[in-house]
Amino acid sequence: MAWQTPVVSSAMSYFNYADWNRVEGNCAALATLLQICGYNVGLTTITSRSDGSYLDFYDSLNRIEGNILALYACYGVSPSGWIIPKTTWTYDMPLSFNDTNRMEGNELALYNQVSGIIQEYLVCGQGLAICGLGWRN
Amino acid sequence: MLPVTQNFHKSISVFPRTISATVEFDLVDAMAQSNCTPTSNSIAPIGGVAQAADGMTQTRKYMSEETNYLLLDGIFFTPPKPSDHVAFDSIGWWSAAISDQDGNFAVAYPTLTLTQSASFTSLGLTFVFSPLTGDYCNSIQIVTTDNIAHQTTYYINPTSANYFWSQQLTIITQVVITFYSTNKPYRRVHLAEVIFGEQFLWTGQNLFDLDILEELDPLCNSAPPKEVHASVANNLNNFNLYLGNMQKKQPLKPYLNLIYANGTSETVPMGTFYLYNWRNDANYLSSTLYARDLLDLMDGTMFYKYSYSGSPITLYALAVSVLQDFCAQASLNVTYQIDIALQSISTTGVLSAMSHHDVLMYVAQAGMGAVYVDRYNVLHIRQTVSQQPLNPMPYTEELTLSMQETYPKIAIQDPYNYFTLNIYTSTIASSTSTIYSGTVPITGQISLWVNYTTPASASTCVAVVTVGTLVSATYYTDAAYFTISGSGNAVITITGKAITSTSVQAILNNAGTQPTNEVDLDNPLVTTAAMATSILSWYAAECGNMYLYEVESWGDPSLECGDVIFWDSQYSTNTKQAKIIRQEFRFGGTLSGTINGKGW
């Protein structure tokens, strides 16, 4: 699944099926990137919403934010802009741009972190910030 | 406490606040609604097709993936799944099919079929689509079938999400509604409710005054219904036109809306009430509607069908049988939740014929709980615990001094410290005696209930009818249901083995060296010493809450009777707690209220 640029939403933004697919597809893209680093993260992602007929309930939100948490747990190091995901969704909870921005922001933060690590992987087999070389530089 | 958002919870006590009110009044045939079974060929896995005719409308916007539907402004909520069995909202029927870019559905078009177990006659149908989001269907075919299988086809083009189709429908047994298109592209059918009649909505300048009174007795010595008075504009003279249709349990549903600074709002339902009176004001420009909740209807119907056998019956099973009997008598569907603790409390008591309301009060008190109807029209029998909230409290609630218009009135009640309760034992007489003798005028065939002069074992009852023919008889413990034919004054004599009850008194004396302040309880369902001991301890614990509060406040409609909140005063803040036992909301452009509590 190819990485797609996350979208920053506002209170006037609509969240359509393509947005759901992007958020879930980016989880899958991050999992693919992490495979390069030796992490095999098994995720369930749904990216086949095609016409708005799919219905997402609170368990979709728990799955998405749970996936983001699982991706984060590979390194366990908070990237810049990281916000702790919410995995306690249930029915009758308001969903706002703060929530979608958290999901997409976390994905972007992880993407930047993991992309950087892949660049630096040749130097120490890790991200420089993680192995300590980054600190020395 | 109602499940409101964090934003509502914060904003309701912040100055300045803007509140609006809406009163929904369904001028409907309530029986048509309970006789209706909706089905569809296209059902999304949300809400339920049965919810399209359950008498409840949607109060929340729910997220969905339809194009340009889910706005991220924070007032779309995660929807419950059907398996969550929530009672607080009714999403209604959503079709699985989605319209195309022009708003048209493809064949097979989504269809809703309303099948009636008894025919109905009405002035039309109201389609409540999705008023919260403004979605509706703008091209519909309706096929009605009457009692002689005559079909009539209509094509209508609704122009709003809350659309009244004015069409005389006479003795209709089935309605098939086919939806061709939606007002916006890429939409399901969102149909919160079909109403068998016309729905009126008053808000803004058309709603002059709205008063709502809620009360709760945690000890269930009483179970007062909630009550509402609404003064509304009647410049169209609706209430003269519909005079003949009024006072038939028409539902009236007030809502209060908190309007946020960004123009969005959050709606809080204030309950479902049933009209019991109305009057036109002298100038005929306004009308006042008076309505009470389900408990008031239950006070007007009688529970005769109790059969004493000497074997124990659980309070839960008794409550269910009472509610089922009420539903059958009133032709209403009642949603109820009974505390499962009542499944492990049994009684061998003898119940006289009495109102459904009073039986449920006895059941609730014997089960150490209260009976009440919540804001979503769900009847609850729930155990109450002294100093514990009756309902879940998502937030810690504090009635701050800034929310109060004056300092609270605080009084200390004389504490009860001596409690008595009768424990009943019943026995069936060894021989029969006359338990009823009376005369009934008959012409043709009539059916009637007859109350005995004393309870009797139903299986031993026998009736003799002279001057008439006894067609059928069904006997219960304190009443019998007869069908008699003939002409003249029928003389009915019933014999049976009478049931006599004796009682001993259980006492809980907490007076110590203090003067006694006695309260005497009596409940025919209390039949064991262990049961009496538990009830007395429960009762005494609640009576230990001696502080009575009364506050004139801004009013927070998310608070319910039974909630435990902090009551601030000139003496302390965030310290003294009390349970809300009475709330009065007054809306006349702005909201204020009186709130009473019993605390510790």
XYZ file of N, CA and C in Angstrom, chain A residues 4-125:
366
model
N 0.268 7.839 1.385
C -0.422 9.029 0.879
C -0.233 10.165 1.879
N -0.081 11.357 1.361
C 0.159 12.494 2.249
C -1.045 12.707 3.167
N -0.817 12.707 4.479
C -1.932 12.922 5.408
C -2.548 14.308 5.219
N -3.793 14.424 5.607
C -4.541 15.673 5.448
C -4.802 16.268 6.833
N -4.583 17.555 6.937
C -4.930 18.247 8.187
C -6.347 18.796 8.030
N -7.241 18.377 8.923
C -8.654 18.746 8.803
C -9.007 19.890 9.736
N -10.137 20.501 9.455
C -10.683 21.527 10.346
C -12.139 21.166 10.642
N -12.773 22.011 11.425
C -14.177 21.738 11.777
C -15.086 21.785 10.559
N -14.606 22.364 9.475
C -15.425 22.474 8.262
C -15.101 21.374 7.253
N -14.248 20.423 7.650
C -13.856 19.363 6.711
C -14.803 18.186 6.835
N -15.056 17.533 5.704
C -15.792 16.273 5.706
C -14.798 15.122 5.745
N -15.189 14.050 6.362
C -14.350 12.853 6.416
C -15.087 11.770 5.636
N -14.611 11.505 4.428
C -15.295 10.606 3.513
C -14.624 9.245 3.469
N -15.204 8.342 2.683
C -14.651 6.979 2.673
C -13.204 6.966 2.188
N -12.840 7.878 1.282
C -11.458 7.930 0.792
C -10.507 8.313 1.931
N -11.003 9.143 2.848
C -10.168 9.533 3.995
C -9.951 8.342 4.929
N -11.027 7.571 5.144
C -10.873 6.357 5.952
C -9.846 5.437 5.289
N -9.962 5.260 3.967
C -9.032 4.385 3.261
C -7.596 4.903 3.382
N -7.431 6.226 3.309
C -6.075 6.788 3.396
C -5.471 6.498 4.770
N -6.265 6.737 5.808
C -5.741 6.530 7.165
C -5.373 5.062 7.362
N -6.212 4.184 6.887
C -5.920 2.750 7.071
C -4.790 2.312 6.135
N -4.773 2.864 4.905
C -3.719 2.513 3.950
C -2.361 2.966 4.452
N -2.316 4.106 5.106
C -1.040 4.595 5.628
C -0.528 3.721 6.772
N -1.453 3.116 7.532
C -1.019 2.135 8.548
C -0.324 0.968 7.848
N -0.937 0.497 6.763
C -0.350 -0.624 6.026
C 0.992 -0.210 5.427
N 1.082 1.051 4.913
C 2.336 1.533 4.316
C 3.433 1.600 5.373
N 3.061 2.054 6.554
C 4.047 2.124 7.641
C 4.521 0.729 8.031
N 3.591 -0.230 8.039
C 3.973 -1.605 8.373
C 4.964 -2.133 7.341
N 4.764 -1.769 6.058
C 5.681 -2.202 4.997
C 7.058 -1.576 5.200
N 7.067 -0.291 5.554
C 8.344 0.380 5.808
C 9.096 -0.268 6.968
N 8.315 -0.608 7.999
C 8.963 -1.186 9.186
C 9.513 -2.577 8.906
N 8.981 -3.215 7.888
C 9.527 -4.534 7.512
C 10.972 -4.394 7.069
N 11.272 -3.256 6.423
C 12.661 -3.007 5.979
C 13.586 -2.965 7.184
N 13.045 -2.463 8.275
C 13.843 -2.348 9.500
C 13.809 -3.646 10.320
N 13.143 -4.651 9.800
C 13.145 -5.936 10.483
C 11.956 -6.184 11.385
N 10.982 -5.290 11.350
C 9.798 -5.482 12.187
C 8.658 -6.024 11.337
N 8.059 -7.070 11.799
C 6.941 -7.644 11.068
C 5.672 -7.401 11.884
N 4.989 -6.338 11.535
C 3.805 -5.948 12.314
C 2.557 -6.471 11.594
N 1.873 -7.370 12.225
C 0.643 -7.906 11.631
C -0.541 -7.006 11.953
N -1.087 -6.346 10.955
C -2.203 -5.418 11.176
C -3.411 -5.842 10.356
N -4.577 -5.550 10.875
C -5.793 -5.678 10.066
C -6.156 -4.280 9.582
N -6.193 -4.107 8.276
C -6.577 -2.801 7.729
C -7.649 -3.003 6.659
N -8.563 -2.060 6.598
C -9.623 -2.102 5.573
C -9.436 -0.894 4.669
N -9.146 -1.145 3.411
C -8.892 -0.038 2.479
C -9.759 -0.166 1.227
N -10.816 -0.934 1.349
C -11.617 -1.239 0.156
C -12.947 -0.495 0.127
N -13.093 0.529 0.965
C -14.346 1.286 0.916
C -14.414 1.979 -0.448
N -15.494 1.774 -1.182
C -15.505 2.254 -2.569
C -16.633 3.230 -2.886
N -17.673 3.285 -2.081
C -18.769 4.182 -2.456
C -19.514 4.747 -1.249
N -18.937 4.667 -0.097
C -19.616 5.206 1.079
C -20.638 4.275 1.683
N -20.728 3.066 1.118
C -21.736 2.158 1.664
C -21.209 1.396 2.879
N -19.887 1.447 3.087
C -19.330 0.776 4.267
C -19.689 1.595 5.504
N -19.963 0.916 6.607
C -20.276 1.618 7.849
C -19.203 1.325 8.885
N -18.577 2.371 9.373
C -17.575 2.199 10.423
C -18.192 2.525 11.764
N -17.935 1.647 12.725
C -18.394 1.873 14.086
C -17.179 2.184 14.958
N -17.395 2.188 16.254
C -16.298 2.523 17.166
C -15.153 1.524 17.090
N -15.447 0.258 16.720
C -14.343 -0.701 16.676
C -13.384 -0.404 15.530
N -13.864 0.283 14.467
C -12.944 0.715 13.404
C -11.946 1.726 13.965
N -12.466 2.654 14.784
C -11.577 3.665 15.358
C -10.581 3.023 16.316
N -11.054 2.074 17.112
C -10.131 1.369 18.018
C -9.086 0.590 17.219
N -9.525 -0.006 16.089
C -8.568 -0.774 15.285
C -7.509 0.153 14.691
N -7.960 1.300 14.143
C -7.017 2.227 13.504
C -6.024 2.770 14.529
N -6.544 3.239 15.644
C -5.633 3.819 16.643
C -4.798 2.725 17.308
N -5.370 1.527 17.402
C -4.594 0.385 17.917
C -3.470 0.026 16.960
N -3.735 0.090 15.659
C -2.695 -0.169 14.660
C -1.565 0.849 14.776
N -1.970 2.117 14.941
C -0.948 3.177 15.063
C -0.092 2.927 16.301
N -0.742 2.487 17.354
C -0.005 2.191 18.591
C 0.939 1.012 18.393
N 0.478 0.011 17.651
C 1.326 -1.165 17.395
C 2.534 -0.772 16.549
N 2.343 0.133 15.592
C 3.454 0.605 14.753
C 4.455 1.389 15.596
N 3.917 2.201 16.485
C 4.761 2.995 17.386
C 5.590 2.087 18.296
N 4.958 0.972 18.718
C 5.599 0.088 19.702
C 6.844 -0.596 19.149
N 7.040 -0.607 17.824
C 8.243 -1.238 17.264
C 9.498 -0.597 17.842
N 9.524 0.714 17.813
C 10.689 1.408 18.386
C 10.394 1.918 19.790
N 9.142 2.226 20.030
C 8.783 2.707 21.367
C 9.365 4.065 21.680
N 9.781 4.796 20.647
C 10.347 6.131 20.852
C 9.369 7.137 20.247
N 8.952 8.111 21.042
C 7.950 9.060 20.562
C 8.564 9.996 19.530
N 8.058 9.973 18.318
C 8.565 10.934 17.330
C 8.000 12.319 17.598
N 8.567 13.298 16.953
C 8.087 14.668 17.124
C 6.629 14.765 16.660
N 5.795 15.347 17.485
C 4.384 15.509 17.124
C 3.510 14.340 17.545
N 4.074 13.391 18.229
C 3.321 12.188 18.634
C 2.310 12.524 19.726
N 1.096 12.036 19.577
C 0.055 12.175 20.607
C -0.448 10.775 20.929
N -0.598 10.475 22.190
C -1.010 9.113 22.571
C -2.357 8.785 21.930
N -2.432 7.687 21.179
C -3.703 7.335 20.518
C -4.788 6.985 21.534
N -6.020 7.135 21.071
C -7.174 6.799 21.912
C -7.690 5.443 21.441
N -7.675 4.474 22.327
C -8.134 3.127 21.943
C -9.313 2.687 22.811
N -9.991 3.692 23.362
C -11.137 3.373 24.231
C -12.435 3.874 23.607
N -12.490 3.862 22.291
C -13.708 4.318 21.621
C -14.868 3.381 21.912
N -16.004 3.957 22.131
C -17.227 3.176 22.215
C -18.330 4.003 21.553
N -19.573 3.522 21.606
C -20.623 4.272 20.938
C -20.945 5.565 21.686
N -21.548 6.479 20.956
C -21.985 7.748 21.509
C -20.825 8.632 21.963
N -19.729 8.593 21.196
C -18.615 9.509 21.464
C -18.465 10.436 20.266
N -18.254 11.735 20.503
C -18.122 12.651 19.365
C -16.795 12.452 18.641
N -16.840 12.495 17.322
C -15.631 12.416 16.501
C -15.430 13.791 15.885
N -14.220 14.347 16.058
C -13.976 15.684 15.515
C -12.659 15.693 14.754
N -12.345 16.857 14.178
C -11.079 17.012 13.452
C -9.889 16.783 14.378
N -10.059 17.013 15.689
C -8.959 16.736 16.621
C -8.587 15.259 16.585
N -9.608 14.419 16.467
C -9.349 12.974 16.448
C -8.693 12.550 15.132
N -9.237 13.036 14.011
C -8.641 12.618 12.731
C -7.247 13.219 12.576
N -7.069 14.443 13.066
C -5.727 15.045 12.998
C -4.736 14.289 13.877
N -5.245 13.768 15.007
C -4.356 12.966 15.852
C -3.912 11.709 15.101
N -4.868 11.038 14.474
C -4.533 9.814 13.742
C -3.559 10.112 12.607
N -3.898 11.116 11.826
C -3.060 11.401 10.653
C -1.726 12.013 11.078
N -1.754 12.835 12.121
C -0.516 13.425 12.631
C 0.416 12.359 13.171
N -0.143 11.393 13.883
C 0.685 10.303 14.411
C 1.282 9.486 13.272
N 0.463 9.250 12.242
C 0.991 8.492 11.102
C 2.132 9.253 10.426
N 1.953 10.565 10.282
C 3.006 11.364 9.648
C 4.268 11.362 10.505
N 4.069 11.488 11.821
C 5.221 11.494 12.719
C 5.962 10.163 12.631
N 5.221 9.078 12.602
C 5.865 7.762 12.495
C 6.531 7.604 11.132
N 5.863 8.120 10.104
C 6.424 8.008 8.748
C 7.766 8.746 8.677
N 7.785 9.958 9.217
C 9.036 10.728 9.215
C 10.113 10.013 10.014
N 9.701 9.451 11.155
C 10.670 8.748 11.998
C 11.233 7.529 11.271
N 10.324 6.702 10.733
C 10.774 5.450 10.121
C 11.540 5.741 8.828
N 11.098 6.743 8.055
C 11.826 7.096 6.825
C 13.240 7.528 7.168
N 13.353 8.320 8.224
C 14.675 8.763 8.663
C 15.525 7.583 9.088
N 14.904 6.675 9.782
C 15.640 5.498 10.257
C 16.158 4.694 9.064
N 15.332 4.584 8.036
C 15.752 3.806 6.862
C 16.949 4.487 6.185
N 16.938 5.808 6.156
C 18.078 6.549 5.588
C 19.347 6.262 6.388
N 19.162 6.224 7.715
C 20.337 6.107 8.585
C 20.679 4.657 8.885
N 19.856 3.777 8.352
C 19.991 2.359 8.678
C 21.373 1.841 8.297
N 21.930 2.378 7.203
C 23.211 1.910 6.686
C 24.343 2.239 7.639
N 24.160 3.296 8.437
C 25.241 3.760 9.310
C 25.405 2.853 10.527
N 24.279 2.573 11.197
C 24.408 1.813 12.438
C 23.387 0.700 12.585
N 22.607 0.484 11.536
C 21.588 -0.561 11.633
C 20.379 -0.103 12.411
